[in-house]
Amino acid sequence: MTSAKSVACEIASREGWLSQTPTAFRTAVLDRCVLQTFEPDATIYMTGDASGGIYGLISGGVSVSLATGERGPYFAHFFQPGTWFGEGPLISGTPRLVDISAIRETTLLQLSQQSMEEILRDDPTSWRQIAMLTLAKLEVAISVVDDLMIRDSNQRLIAVLLRLGGCRNATSAVGTPIVVDVSQEDLAAMANLSRGTTNAMLRKMEETGEIKISYRQHTILKPDVLRGRLSD
């Protein structure tokens, strides 16, 4: 009988950051990972926590919340399956900088910091793989800034929604609807719009069959069509 961890490792081997790493590194990571399940609204880690290692999202979804400056915490991003996160303390030796919580029932692979350090001691060139993981986060941050500079409010909202769905620049070949667990209030804040304006725009997208709206959830049905509207 195939174990739950074996299934998770298979998914991690074909999707996301780990699937793009050398076989030896990928095997070393997966051999040391443990499988964890979180209920909806469960905290995975919080700002200020000591490192608990890195995590790979296998199923479900997690929110990223920030509390910087005078504001927060507020919803900043949504991780889709295939995403790995939590490498910051491994690099800097400092506590966590964000809050990470499960939005719905979520399965993660966790690699402890001690295990990751063992891998890096055995093969120092593996630091390149950690750097690539961090670079992926930088690309997301750049995308956030770029989206917020879009002047047209409707296009800005579409760009934010596509980014949260992990289909800002391309659509997965799987072709299944993309579910984003985010309230209209949080979506409005991320797009720097009023809630009323956001609601009206989303309703129009729903009328044209591009999205489906549910309670604290938005399903992207036609990501290619939405992405095409960004260049109109």
PDB file of N, CA and C in Angstrom, residues 90 112-122:
ATOM      1  N   LEU A  90      17.078  29.975   8.071  1.00  0.00           N
ATOM      2  CA  LEU A  90      18.219  29.148   7.701  1.00  0.00           C
ATOM      3  C   LEU A  90      19.339  30.008   7.137  1.00  0.00           C
ATOM      4  N   SER A 112      13.279  19.833   8.851  1.00  0.00           N
ATOM      5  CA  SER A 112      13.801  20.583   9.987  1.00  0.00           C
ATOM      6  C   SER A 112      15.067  21.337   9.592  1.00  0.00           C
ATOM      7  N   GLN A 113      15.365  22.391  10.331  1.00  0.00           N
ATOM      8  CA  GLN A 113      16.574  23.144  10.041  1.00  0.00           C
ATOM      9  C   GLN A 113      17.810  22.276  10.248  1.00  0.00           C
ATOM     10  N   GLN A 114      17.788  21.423  11.261  1.00  0.00           N
ATOM     11  CA  GLN A 114      18.922  20.536  11.497  1.00  0.00           C
ATOM     12  C   GLN A 114      19.157  19.622  10.291  1.00  0.00           C
ATOM     13  N   SER A 115      18.089  19.076   9.733  1.00  0.00           N
ATOM     14  CA  SER A 115      18.224  18.210   8.566  1.00  0.00           C
ATOM     15  C   SER A 115      18.749  18.978   7.363  1.00  0.00           C
ATOM     16  N   MET A 116      18.255  20.203   7.179  1.00  0.00           N
ATOM     17  CA  MET A 116      18.723  21.012   6.064  1.00  0.00           C
ATOM     18  C   MET A 116      20.193  21.348   6.221  1.00  0.00           C
ATOM     19  N   GLU A 117      20.605  21.645   7.437  1.00  0.00           N
ATOM     20  CA  GLU A 117      22.021  21.948   7.685  1.00  0.00           C
ATOM     21  C   GLU A 117      22.897  20.727   7.415  1.00  0.00           C
ATOM     22  N   GLU A 118      22.381  19.533   7.705  1.00  0.00           N
ATOM     23  CA  GLU A 118      23.124  18.307   7.406  1.00  0.00           C
ATOM     24  C   GLU A 118      23.342  18.168   5.901  1.00  0.00           C
ATOM     25  N   ILE A 119      22.298  18.435   5.141  1.00  0.00           N
ATOM     26  CA  ILE A 119      22.406  18.358   3.681  1.00  0.00           C
ATOM     27  C   ILE A 119      23.429  19.352   3.162  1.00  0.00           C
ATOM     28  N   LEU A 120      23.402  20.555   3.710  1.00  0.00           N
ATOM     29  CA  LEU A 120      24.330  21.599   3.264  1.00  0.00           C
ATOM     30  C   LEU A 120      25.772  21.293   3.664  1.00  0.00           C
ATOM     31  N   ARG A 121      25.970  20.652   4.817  1.00  0.00           N
ATOM     32  CA  ARG A 121      27.331  20.263   5.215  1.00  0.00           C
ATOM     33  C   ARG A 121      27.871  19.164   4.290  1.00  0.00           C
ATOM     34  N   ASP A 122      26.992  18.212   3.930  1.00  0.00           N
ATOM     35  CA  ASP A 122      27.418  17.125   3.053  1.00  0.00           C
ATOM     36  C   ASP A 122      27.729  17.616   1.646  1.00  0.00           C
TER      37      ASP A 122
END
